[in-house]
Coordinates of C-alpha atoms and ligand atoms in Angstrom, one line a residue:
M24 CA 1.1 11.4 -28.5
R25 CA 2.9 11.3 -25.1
T26 CA 4.5 8.2 -23.7
L27 CA 4.7 7.7 -19.9
Q28 CA 6.7 4.9 -18.3
G29 CA 5.7 3.2 -15.1
L30 CA 5.9 -0.2 -13.4
P31 CA 4.2 -3.1 -15.2
A32 CA 2.0 -4.2 -12.2
S33 CA -0.6 -6.3 -13.8
P34 CA -0.3 -7.8 -17.4
G35 CA -2.5 -7.2 -20.5
I36 CA -3.1 -4.4 -22.9
A37 CA -6.1 -2.1 -22.8
I38 CA -7.2 0.9 -24.8
G39 CA -9.8 3.3 -23.5
S40 CA -11.0 6.7 -22.5
A41 CA -9.3 8.2 -19.4
F42 CA -11.4 8.7 -16.3
M43 CA -9.6 11.0 -13.9
F44 CA -10.4 9.8 -10.4
L45 CA -9.3 13.1 -8.8
D46 CA -11.5 12.7 -5.8
D47 CA -8.4 11.5 -4.1
E48 CA -7.0 15.0 -4.2
E49 CA -6.8 16.8 -0.9
P50 CA -9.9 18.9 -0.5
T51 CA -9.5 22.5 0.6
I52 CA -9.5 22.4 4.4
P53 CA -11.2 25.3 6.2
R54 CA -9.3 26.8 9.1
Y55 CA -11.0 29.0 11.7
A56 CA -10.9 29.7 15.4
V57 CA -13.3 28.2 17.9
T58 CA -14.1 29.6 21.3
E59 CA -13.8 27.7 24.6
S60 CA -17.6 27.4 24.8
E61 CA -17.7 25.8 21.3
L62 CA -15.1 23.1 22.2
D63 CA -17.6 20.4 23.3
A64 CA -19.7 20.9 20.2
E65 CA -16.6 20.7 18.0
W66 CA -15.5 17.5 19.8
D67 CA -19.0 16.0 19.3
R68 CA -18.8 16.8 15.5
F69 CA -15.6 14.7 15.4
V70 CA -17.1 11.8 17.3
V71 CA -20.1 11.7 15.0
A72 CA -17.8 11.9 11.9
V73 CA -15.7 9.0 13.2
G74 CA -18.8 6.9 13.9
K75 CA -20.0 7.5 10.3
A76 CA -16.5 6.6 9.0
K77 CA -16.6 3.4 10.9
D78 CA -20.0 2.5 9.5
D79 CA -18.6 3.1 6.0
V80 CA -15.6 0.9 6.7
E81 CA -17.7 -1.9 8.2
A82 CA -20.0 -1.9 5.2
L83 CA -16.9 -2.1 2.9
R84 CA -15.4 -4.9 5.0
D85 CA -18.6 -6.9 4.9
R86 CA -18.8 -6.5 1.1
A87 CA -15.1 -7.5 0.7
V88 CA -15.5 -10.6 2.8
R89 CA -18.7 -11.6 1.0
E90 CA -17.3 -11.1 -2.4
M91 CA -13.7 -12.1 -2.0
G92 CA -13.2 -14.0 1.2
Q93 CA -12.3 -13.5 4.8
E94 CA -8.7 -12.5 4.2
H95 CA -9.7 -9.3 2.3
G96 CA -11.5 -8.1 5.3
A97 CA -8.2 -7.6 7.1
I98 CA -7.5 -4.4 5.2
F99 CA -10.6 -2.9 6.6
D100 CA -10.2 -4.4 10.0
S101 CA -6.9 -2.5 10.3
H102 CA -8.8 0.7 9.3
L103 CA -11.3 0.0 12.1
I104 CA -8.5 -0.5 14.6
M105 CA -7.0 2.8 13.5
L106 CA -10.4 4.6 13.9
D107 CA -10.6 3.2 17.5
D108 CA -7.0 4.0 18.4
P109 CA -7.0 5.8 21.7
D110 CA -3.9 7.7 20.7
L111 CA -5.7 9.1 17.7
L112 CA -8.6 10.3 19.9
E113 CA -6.4 11.6 22.6
S114 CA -4.1 13.6 20.4
I115 CA -7.0 15.1 18.4
E116 CA -8.7 16.1 21.6
A117 CA -5.5 17.6 23.0
S118 CA -4.8 19.6 19.8
L119 CA -8.4 20.9 19.8
R120 CA -8.2 22.1 23.3
S121 CA -4.7 23.6 22.9
S122 CA -5.1 25.2 19.5
L123 CA -8.7 26.4 19.6
L124 CA -9.0 25.7 15.9
N125 CA -11.7 23.9 14.0
M126 CA -11.9 20.1 13.8
E127 CA -11.3 19.8 10.0
W128 CA -8.0 21.6 10.3
I129 CA -6.9 19.5 13.3
V130 CA -7.6 16.2 11.6
H131 CA -5.8 17.4 8.5
Q132 CA -2.7 18.5 10.4
Y133 CA -2.8 15.2 12.3
A134 CA -2.8 13.2 9.0
Q135 CA 0.0 15.3 7.6
A136 CA 2.2 14.6 10.6
I137 CA 1.6 10.8 10.5
V138 CA 2.2 10.6 6.8
K139 CA 5.4 12.6 7.1
R140 CA 6.6 10.3 9.8
L141 CA 5.9 7.2 7.7
E142 CA 7.4 8.7 4.6
G143 CA 10.6 9.4 6.5
L144 CA 11.1 5.7 7.3
D145 CA 13.4 3.6 5.1
D146 CA 11.0 0.8 4.8
P147 CA 9.0 1.0 1.5
V148 CA 6.3 -1.3 2.9
L149 CA 5.7 1.0 5.9
Q150 CA 5.7 4.0 3.5
E151 CA 2.9 2.3 1.6
R152 CA 0.9 2.4 4.8
T153 CA 0.4 6.2 4.2
V154 CA -2.4 5.1 1.9
D155 CA -4.3 3.7 4.9
V156 CA -3.8 6.9 6.9
H157 CA -5.1 8.9 3.9
D158 CA -8.0 6.6 3.6
I159 CA -9.3 6.9 7.1
T160 CA -8.6 10.6 7.6
R161 CA -10.2 11.5 4.3
R162 CA -13.2 9.6 5.3
I163 CA -13.5 11.5 8.6
L164 CA -12.9 14.8 6.8
N165 CA -15.6 14.0 4.2
H166 CA -18.1 13.5 7.0
L167 CA -17.0 16.6 8.9
M168 CA -17.4 18.6 5.7
F169 CA -20.5 16.8 4.5
R170 CA -18.6 16.1 1.3
E171 CA -19.8 13.0 -0.4
R172 CA -17.2 11.1 -2.4
F173 CA -17.9 10.0 -6.0
S174 CA -18.2 6.3 -5.7
L175 CA -16.3 4.2 -8.2
A176 CA -19.2 1.7 -7.7
D177 CA -21.2 4.2 -9.9
L178 CA -19.0 3.9 -13.0
N179 CA -21.3 3.1 -15.8
S180 CA -19.1 3.2 -18.9
D181 CA -15.8 1.5 -19.8
V182 CA -12.9 3.5 -18.6
V183 CA -9.1 3.6 -18.0
L184 CA -9.0 4.6 -14.4
V185 CA -6.3 7.3 -13.8
A186 CA -5.6 8.3 -10.2
R187 CA -2.9 9.6 -8.0
N188 CA -3.5 6.9 -5.6
L189 CA -6.3 4.4 -5.5
L190 CA -7.0 3.1 -2.1
P191 CA -7.7 -0.5 -1.2
S192 CA -11.3 0.5 -0.4
D193 CA -11.6 2.1 -3.9
M194 CA -10.4 -1.2 -5.5
I195 CA -13.0 -3.1 -3.5
A196 CA -15.8 -0.6 -4.1
M197 CA -15.3 0.0 -7.8
N198 CA -17.5 -1.4 -10.5
R199 CA -14.8 -3.7 -11.8
S200 CA -16.6 -4.7 -14.9
K201 CA -16.2 -1.1 -16.2
V202 CA -12.5 -0.7 -15.5
R203 CA -10.4 -1.7 -18.5
A204 CA -7.1 -0.7 -16.9
I205 CA -5.5 1.2 -14.1
V206 CA -2.9 4.0 -14.3
M207 CA -1.6 5.4 -11.1
D208 CA 1.1 7.8 -9.9
A209 CA 1.7 6.0 -6.6
G210 CA 2.1 2.3 -5.8
G211 CA 4.7 -0.4 -6.0
K212 CA 4.5 -4.0 -7.1
T213 CA 3.7 -5.1 -3.5
S214 CA 1.0 -2.5 -2.9
H215 CA -2.5 -3.7 -2.4
T216 CA -3.6 -2.1 -5.6
A217 CA -1.1 -4.1 -7.6
I218 CA -2.0 -7.3 -5.8
L219 CA -5.7 -6.8 -6.3
A220 CA -5.3 -5.7 -10.0
R221 CA -3.6 -8.9 -10.8
A222 CA -6.2 -10.9 -8.9
F223 CA -8.9 -9.2 -10.9
E224 CA -7.0 -9.5 -14.2
I225 CA -7.1 -5.8 -14.8
P226 CA -4.0 -4.5 -16.7
A227 CA -2.2 -1.9 -14.5
V228 CA 0.7 0.4 -14.7
L229 CA 1.6 1.9 -11.4
G230 CA 4.4 4.1 -9.9
L231 CA 4.2 6.9 -12.6
G232 CA 5.5 9.2 -9.9
G233 CA 3.5 12.3 -10.9
S234 CA 3.3 12.0 -14.7
A235 CA -0.3 10.5 -14.6
R236 CA -1.4 14.0 -14.0
A237 CA -0.4 14.8 -17.7
I238 CA -3.5 12.8 -18.7
R239 CA -6.8 14.6 -19.1
N240 CA -10.3 13.3 -18.7
G241 CA -11.5 11.7 -21.9
D242 CA -8.0 11.3 -23.4
I243 CA -7.6 8.1 -25.3
V244 CA -5.0 6.0 -23.4
V245 CA -3.2 2.8 -24.3
V246 CA -2.1 0.8 -21.2
D247 CA 0.5 -1.9 -21.7
G248 CA 0.6 -3.8 -18.4
N249 CA 3.3 -6.1 -19.7
T250 CA 5.9 -3.4 -20.3
G251 CA 4.7 -0.5 -18.2
D252 CA 4.2 1.8 -21.2
V253 CA 1.3 4.3 -21.2
R254 CA 0.5 6.1 -24.5
V255 CA -1.6 9.2 -24.2
Q256 CA -3.6 10.4 -27.3
P257 CA -1.8 7.9 -29.5
D258 CA -1.4 8.7 -33.2
P259 CA -3.4 6.5 -35.6
Q260 CA -0.4 4.3 -36.3
T261 CA 0.3 3.5 -32.7
L262 CA -3.3 2.9 -32.0
E263 CA -3.5 0.6 -34.9
R264 CA -0.4 -1.2 -33.8
Y265 CA -1.8 -1.8 -30.3
E266 CA -5.2 -2.8 -31.7
R267 CA -3.3 -5.4 -33.7
I268 CA -1.3 -6.6 -30.7
R269 CA -4.4 -6.8 -28.7
A270 CA -6.4 -8.5 -31.3
R271 CA -3.6 -11.0 -31.8
M272 CA -3.4 -11.6 -28.1
A273 CA -7.2 -12.1 -27.9
E274 CA -7.2 -14.4 -30.9
R275 CA -4.3 -16.4 -29.4
D276 CA -6.1 -16.6 -26.1
E277 CA -9.2 -17.8 -27.9
T278 CA -7.3 -20.5 -29.8
L279 CA -5.4 -21.5 -26.6
S280 CA -8.6 -21.7 -24.6
G281 CA -9.5 -24.7 -26.8
L282 CA -6.6 -26.5 -25.0
A283 CA -8.0 -26.0 -21.5
S284 CA -9.6 -29.4 -21.2
L285 CA -6.9 -31.3 -23.1
P286 CA -4.1 -33.1 -21.4
A287 CA -0.4 -32.0 -21.6
K288 CA 0.5 -35.0 -23.7
T289 CA 3.4 -35.2 -26.2
L290 CA 3.0 -36.4 -29.8
D291 CA 4.3 -39.8 -28.7
G292 CA 2.0 -40.1 -25.7
K293 CA 4.0 -39.0 -22.6
E294 CA 1.9 -37.1 -20.2
V295 CA 3.0 -34.4 -17.8
L296 CA 1.0 -32.2 -15.5
I297 CA 0.7 -28.4 -15.9
K298 CA -0.4 -26.5 -12.8
A299 CA -0.6 -22.9 -11.8
N300 CA 1.1 -20.7 -9.2
I301 CA -1.3 -18.4 -7.2
E302 CA -0.8 -15.6 -4.7
V303 CA -4.4 -14.9 -3.6
P304 CA -7.4 -17.3 -3.4
E305 CA -9.4 -15.3 -6.0
E306 CA -7.1 -16.5 -8.7
T307 CA -8.7 -20.0 -8.7
D308 CA -11.2 -18.9 -11.4
S309 CA -8.4 -17.9 -13.7
V310 CA -6.5 -21.1 -12.9
L311 CA -9.4 -23.2 -14.0
R312 CA -10.2 -21.0 -17.0
H313 CA -6.6 -21.4 -18.3
G314 CA -6.8 -25.2 -18.0
A315 CA -4.3 -25.8 -15.2
Q316 CA -4.5 -29.2 -13.7
G317 CA -4.0 -28.1 -10.1
I318 CA -2.1 -25.5 -8.1
G319 CA 1.6 -26.3 -7.9
L320 CA 2.4 -23.4 -5.7
F321 CA 0.2 -21.3 -3.4
R322 CA 2.4 -18.5 -2.2
S323 CA 0.7 -18.4 1.2
E324 CA 2.8 -15.4 2.4
F325 CA 0.5 -13.1 0.4
L326 CA -2.2 -13.7 3.1
F327 CA 0.3 -12.2 5.5
L328 CA 1.0 -9.1 3.4
Q329 CA -2.2 -7.4 4.6
P330 CA -1.4 -4.8 7.2
G331 CA -3.1 -4.9 10.6
R332 CA -2.2 -8.3 11.9
A333 CA -1.0 -11.7 10.8
P334 CA -4.0 -13.9 9.8
S335 CA -5.3 -16.1 12.5
E336 CA -5.3 -19.9 12.2
E337 CA -9.1 -19.6 11.6
S338 CA -8.8 -17.1 8.7
Q339 CA -6.0 -19.1 7.1
Y340 CA -8.1 -22.3 7.5
V341 CA -11.0 -20.6 5.6
A342 CA -8.7 -19.2 2.9
Y343 CA -6.9 -22.6 2.2
G344 CA -10.3 -24.4 2.4
R345 CA -11.7 -22.0 -0.2
V346 CA -8.9 -22.7 -2.7
I347 CA -8.9 -26.4 -2.1
E348 CA -12.7 -26.7 -2.6
A349 CA -12.6 -24.5 -5.7
M350 CA -10.1 -26.8 -7.2
G351 CA -12.3 -29.9 -6.7
D352 CA -10.3 -33.1 -7.0
R353 CA -7.3 -31.2 -8.5
P354 CA -4.2 -31.1 -6.2
V355 CA -3.3 -27.9 -4.4
T356 CA 0.2 -27.4 -3.0
I357 CA 0.4 -24.9 -0.2
R358 CA 3.8 -23.6 0.5
T359 CA 4.4 -22.6 4.1
L360 CA 5.2 -19.0 4.8
D361 CA 8.2 -17.7 2.6
V362 CA 8.9 -14.3 4.2
G363 CA 12.0 -12.3 4.5
G364 CA 14.4 -11.5 1.7
D365 CA 12.4 -9.3 -0.7
K366 CA 9.0 -10.2 0.9
V367 CA 8.6 -8.0 3.9
V368 CA 5.6 -8.6 6.0
P369 CA 4.6 -5.5 8.0
D370 CA 3.4 -7.3 11.1
L371 CA 6.3 -9.7 11.5
A372 CA 9.3 -8.5 13.4
I373 CA 11.9 -9.2 10.8
E374 CA 14.7 -6.8 11.5
E375 CA 16.8 -5.2 8.8
E376 CA 19.6 -7.5 7.8
K377 CA 22.8 -6.9 5.9
N378 CA 22.1 -9.8 3.5
P379 CA 18.4 -10.5 3.7
L380 CA 18.4 -13.0 0.8
L381 CA 20.9 -15.1 2.8
G382 CA 19.3 -14.4 6.1
W383 CA 16.3 -15.0 8.2
R384 CA 14.0 -16.1 5.4
A385 CA 11.3 -18.7 4.7
I386 CA 11.7 -22.0 6.7
R387 CA 14.4 -20.4 8.8
Y388 CA 12.0 -17.7 10.0
C389 CA 9.2 -20.3 10.6
L390 CA 11.5 -22.5 12.6
S391 CA 12.2 -19.6 14.9
D392 CA 8.6 -18.6 15.4
K393 CA 7.1 -21.9 16.2
E394 CA 3.7 -20.4 17.3
L395 CA 3.2 -18.8 13.9
F396 CA 4.4 -21.9 12.1
Q397 CA 2.2 -24.2 14.1
S398 CA -0.9 -22.2 13.5
Q399 CA -0.2 -22.2 9.7
L400 CA 0.5 -26.0 9.7
R401 CA -2.7 -26.7 11.6
A402 CA -4.7 -24.4 9.3
I403 CA -3.4 -26.4 6.3
L404 CA -3.9 -29.7 7.9
R405 CA -7.5 -28.9 8.9
A406 CA -8.3 -27.6 5.4
S407 CA -6.8 -30.7 3.8
V408 CA -10.0 -32.7 4.3
S409 CA -11.7 -30.5 1.7
G410 CA -9.8 -32.0 -1.2
D411 CA -6.3 -32.9 -2.4
A412 CA -4.0 -30.7 -0.4
R413 CA -0.2 -30.9 -0.1
I414 CA 2.3 -29.1 2.1
M415 CA 5.6 -27.7 0.8
F416 CA 8.5 -26.2 2.7
P417 CA 10.5 -23.4 1.1
M418 CA 14.2 -22.8 1.1
I419 CA 15.3 -26.1 2.6
S420 CA 19.1 -26.2 2.7
G421 CA 19.9 -29.5 4.4
P422 CA 18.6 -32.6 6.1
V423 CA 18.7 -31.4 9.7
E424 CA 16.6 -28.4 8.7
L425 CA 14.2 -30.6 6.9
D426 CA 13.9 -33.0 9.9
S427 CA 13.1 -30.0 12.1
A428 CA 10.3 -28.9 9.7
L429 CA 8.9 -32.4 9.5
A430 CA 9.0 -32.6 13.3
Q431 CA 6.9 -29.4 13.4
L432 CA 4.4 -30.9 11.1
E433 CA 4.1 -34.0 13.4
A434 CA 3.6 -31.6 16.4
A435 CA 0.8 -29.8 14.5
K436 CA -0.8 -33.2 13.6
A437 CA -0.6 -34.2 17.3
E438 CA -2.3 -30.9 18.4
C439 CA -5.1 -31.4 15.8
R440 CA -5.6 -34.9 17.1
R441 CA -5.7 -33.6 20.7
R442 CA -8.3 -31.1 19.7
G443 CA -10.3 -33.7 17.8
Q444 CA -9.9 -31.8 14.5
S445 CA -9.9 -34.0 11.5
F446 CA -7.1 -33.8 8.9
R447 CA -5.6 -36.0 6.2
E448 CA -3.1 -38.2 8.0
D449 CA -1.1 -39.0 4.9
I450 CA -1.0 -35.5 3.4
P451 CA 1.9 -35.5 0.9
V452 CA 4.8 -33.3 2.0
G453 CA 7.4 -31.9 -0.3
I454 CA 10.1 -29.3 -0.4
M455 CA 11.2 -26.6 -2.7
I456 CA 14.7 -27.2 -4.2
E457 CA 15.9 -23.6 -4.5
V458 CA 19.2 -23.6 -2.6
P459 CA 22.2 -25.2 -4.4
S460 CA 23.2 -27.2 -1.3
A461 CA 19.8 -28.9 -1.4
A462 CA 20.2 -29.6 -5.2
M463 CA 23.6 -31.1 -4.5
I464 CA 22.2 -33.5 -1.9
A465 CA 18.9 -34.2 -3.5
D466 CA 19.6 -37.9 -3.1
I467 CA 19.8 -37.5 0.7
L468 CA 16.7 -35.4 0.9
A469 CA 14.5 -37.4 -1.5
P470 CA 13.8 -40.4 0.7
K471 CA 12.4 -38.0 3.4
V472 CA 9.7 -36.4 1.3
D473 CA 6.9 -37.2 -1.2
F474 CA 7.9 -34.7 -3.9
F475 CA 10.3 -32.0 -5.0
S476 CA 9.5 -28.7 -6.6
I477 CA 12.4 -26.8 -8.2
G478 CA 12.3 -23.1 -7.5
T479 CA 14.5 -21.7 -10.2
N480 CA 13.9 -18.1 -9.4
D481 CA 16.0 -18.6 -6.2
L482 CA 18.1 -21.6 -7.4
I483 CA 19.5 -19.4 -10.2
Q484 CA 19.9 -16.5 -7.8
Y485 CA 22.0 -18.6 -5.4
T486 CA 23.8 -20.6 -7.9
I487 CA 25.0 -17.7 -10.1
A488 CA 25.2 -15.3 -7.2
V489 CA 22.9 -12.9 -8.9
D490 CA 20.3 -10.9 -6.9
R491 CA 17.0 -11.6 -8.7
G492 CA 15.7 -8.1 -7.9
N493 CA 18.7 -6.1 -9.1
E494 CA 18.2 -4.8 -12.7
R495 CA 22.0 -4.1 -13.1
V496 CA 22.8 -7.8 -13.0
A497 CA 19.6 -9.1 -14.4
Y498 CA 21.4 -10.3 -17.6
L499 CA 23.1 -12.9 -15.4
H500 CA 19.9 -14.5 -14.2
E501 CA 20.2 -17.2 -16.8
P502 CA 18.1 -20.4 -16.7
F503 CA 20.3 -22.0 -19.5
H504 CA 23.6 -21.5 -17.6
P505 CA 25.2 -25.0 -17.7
A506 CA 25.4 -25.0 -13.9
V507 CA 21.7 -24.5 -13.6
I508 CA 20.9 -27.2 -16.2
R509 CA 23.1 -29.7 -14.4
L510 CA 21.6 -29.0 -11.0
V511 CA 18.1 -29.3 -12.5
K512 CA 19.0 -32.6 -14.1
K513 CA 20.5 -33.9 -10.8
V514 CA 17.4 -33.1 -8.9
I515 CA 15.2 -34.8 -11.4
D516 CA 17.4 -37.9 -11.5
D517 CA 17.7 -38.1 -7.7
G518 CA 14.0 -37.6 -7.2
H519 CA 13.2 -40.4 -9.7
A520 CA 15.8 -42.7 -8.2
A521 CA 13.9 -42.4 -4.9
G522 CA 10.6 -42.8 -6.7
I523 CA 9.2 -39.3 -6.1
P524 CA 7.8 -36.9 -8.7
V525 CA 9.7 -33.7 -9.5
S526 CA 8.0 -30.4 -10.4
M527 CA 9.2 -27.0 -11.2
C528 CA 7.4 -23.8 -10.0
G529 CA 10.1 -21.2 -10.9
E530 CA 9.6 -18.9 -13.9
M531 CA 11.8 -21.1 -16.0
A532 CA 8.9 -23.6 -16.3
S533 CA 6.8 -21.0 -18.2
D534 CA 9.3 -20.5 -21.1
P535 CA 8.3 -22.7 -24.0
F536 CA 12.0 -23.4 -25.0
A537 CA 12.9 -24.3 -21.5
A538 CA 9.8 -26.5 -21.3
V539 CA 11.1 -28.7 -24.1
V540 CA 14.4 -29.1 -22.3
L541 CA 12.8 -29.8 -19.0
L542 CA 10.4 -32.3 -20.6
G543 CA 13.4 -34.1 -22.1
L544 CA 15.2 -34.1 -18.7
G545 CA 12.2 -36.0 -17.3
L546 CA 10.4 -33.2 -15.3
D547 CA 7.0 -34.6 -14.2
E548 CA 5.1 -31.4 -13.4
F549 CA 5.3 -27.7 -14.5
S550 CA 3.8 -24.9 -12.4
M551 CA 3.5 -21.3 -13.5
S552 CA 1.3 -18.2 -13.5
A553 CA -2.2 -19.1 -14.9
V554 CA -1.8 -17.0 -18.0
S555 CA 1.3 -19.0 -19.2
V556 CA -0.4 -22.4 -18.9
P557 CA -1.9 -22.6 -22.4
D558 CA 1.4 -21.7 -24.1
V559 CA 3.3 -24.4 -22.3
K560 CA 0.6 -26.9 -22.8
R561 CA 0.6 -26.2 -26.6
T562 CA 4.4 -26.6 -26.6
I563 CA 4.2 -30.0 -24.9
R564 CA 1.5 -31.1 -27.3
S565 CA 3.6 -30.1 -30.3
I566 CA 6.7 -32.2 -29.7
G567 CA 7.5 -35.9 -29.1
F568 CA 9.1 -37.0 -25.9
A569 CA 11.9 -38.8 -27.7
E570 CA 12.7 -35.6 -29.6
A571 CA 12.7 -33.6 -26.3
E572 CA 15.1 -36.1 -24.8
A573 CA 17.4 -35.7 -27.8
V574 CA 17.2 -31.9 -27.4
A575 CA 18.0 -32.1 -23.7
N576 CA 21.0 -34.4 -24.4
E577 CA 22.4 -31.9 -26.8
V578 CA 21.8 -29.0 -24.4
L579 CA 23.8 -30.9 -21.7
K580 CA 26.8 -30.9 -24.0
L581 CA 26.8 -27.2 -24.6
S582 CA 29.1 -24.9 -22.6
S583 CA 27.2 -21.6 -22.3
H584 CA 23.7 -20.2 -22.1
R585 CA 24.3 -18.3 -25.3
E586 CA 25.1 -21.5 -27.2
T587 CA 22.0 -23.1 -25.7
E588 CA 19.8 -20.2 -26.7
E589 CA 21.1 -20.3 -30.3
F590 CA 20.8 -24.0 -30.5
L591 CA 17.2 -24.0 -29.3
A592 CA 16.2 -21.1 -31.5
K593 CA 17.4 -23.1 -34.5
R594 CA 16.2 -26.5 -33.5
L595 CA 12.7 -25.5 -32.3
A596 CA 12.1 -22.7 -34.8
D597 CA 9.4 -24.5 -36.8
R598 CA 7.3 -25.7 -33.8
V599 CA 7.8 -23.7 -30.7
S600 CA 7.2 -20.0 -30.4
R601 CA 8.2 -17.9 -27.4
D602 CA 5.7 -15.1 -28.1
G603 CA 2.6 -16.9 -29.0
Ligands
PEP53 C1 11.3 -19.8 -6.8 O1 12.2 -19.4 -6.1 O2 11.5 -20.2 -8.0 C2 9.9 -19.8 -6.4 C3 8.9 -20.3 -7.1 O3 9.6 -19.1 -5.2 P1 9.5 -17.5 -5.1 O4 9.5 -16.9 -6.5 O5 8.2 -17.3 -4.4 O6 10.7 -17.2 -4.3
MG54 MG1 11.8 -19.0 -4.0

């Protein structure tokens, strides 16, 4: 058995037979001289190949839009723009005429040069765009060389798909029902492949950096998308262990699915709401299946992570409308664009900053790009008539900033009225409480809004001064730090004093131990990734509110996260499990 380690990019465990999708390998490119008299014919071959490549991409785009929604067409729109790029055509023609070499060789050289340039950049997001260059140039080369690609749409038995680099078009084209898991040398957690794998609920380990090549066609492979482990040709004991883990997870999911239609009600009758966080509109199926009572956080910035161009007001309107309609009468909270920091959007001009997490992020960025902000606000407002939508501003740090955001919302409403576009006049407006200054003055902010949602991922980061993405200090990112607990309590109390509900959409809400403490502190709503919903619902249903209050009161007296962890482990041992 060999063990490979990559990035856990999409959760779940899968066991299956490896299918090596090596079609992504560079084909052998012929190189030969052409004469002056052959130049025009050579150029015509290129024009025909580009035309066919465009037909392929248009067909893929139409399929993506049909099956997954307008915003997924953007990937292919950007490929079409590249195929029409006059620079591409001009430089290919110039190389042809100056080098007198065949077209395959020239296209290949051109692709290599662009990829090299992108790889030399510091920006990992731009580096990931090499995938798109590979995609379009390989498509042109395939047509030039009459080389038909094996289509992943033709997969007809269950496989673990192993590739050097699956392209966005492969993810869209593949027969998803046959793909048990994805293992890939390339790719980061923000790559399209990772985003789409999560949206399709396919376990995935990416970023193996070359070691995926150690797998052979037909090898039995275990893929653990929760830890990033890949076991190749596992010994019988390992296989048995993973079969057991998988069966236990499936059994647990089955039991928990029975909770989907039940309320999140404590033993003594107190009811809270459990909602889900989503990144892409396709996740609504999973949200409903896991029994979430709404969407507490739609991270709208993922619509902007597609390369090519920022989504228009129209395409945002369609995407928000789809989510709101899919959720029926359940509430959907759309957070306005939270870019900057660790979320870099290729098409927005956010320059490199010394301290990006303290810099031009989220609401700060939106307030400085009013056109972009206005188009998003109008798109949300217009979509609000399809159901129960809410608007939420991220990273609010003080009342003046909040007033500016609210003024922008009023301006967007005025513009919709002017255009005669209908929207919900009384759409609820809330803010994320994720900056310590906002938590400290929650009493000042509360009267201005309809709800709070505590973002502990950032609140912990800023309170304890611990970069949430830095593995060296990850041990300090501690939800039970007394400072965090006190801030959370203050936000809940201040929200309630002003008569508004308080939610939490940071990861802390998905931990069953924390859920008991938060319930006891009076939290009204919990929002988390869809797969965590059943566990937290079960936790809430297995405890009394009075007991949760007693637990929270004890926790407030403790002086370190370690004491709290130990206390909760002992106190909740018989009822609440953290690992199912
Ligand atoms: C948070 O900060 O807790 C949050 C939910 O927002 P994000 O993780 O998107 O920063
Ligand atoms: Mg945040």
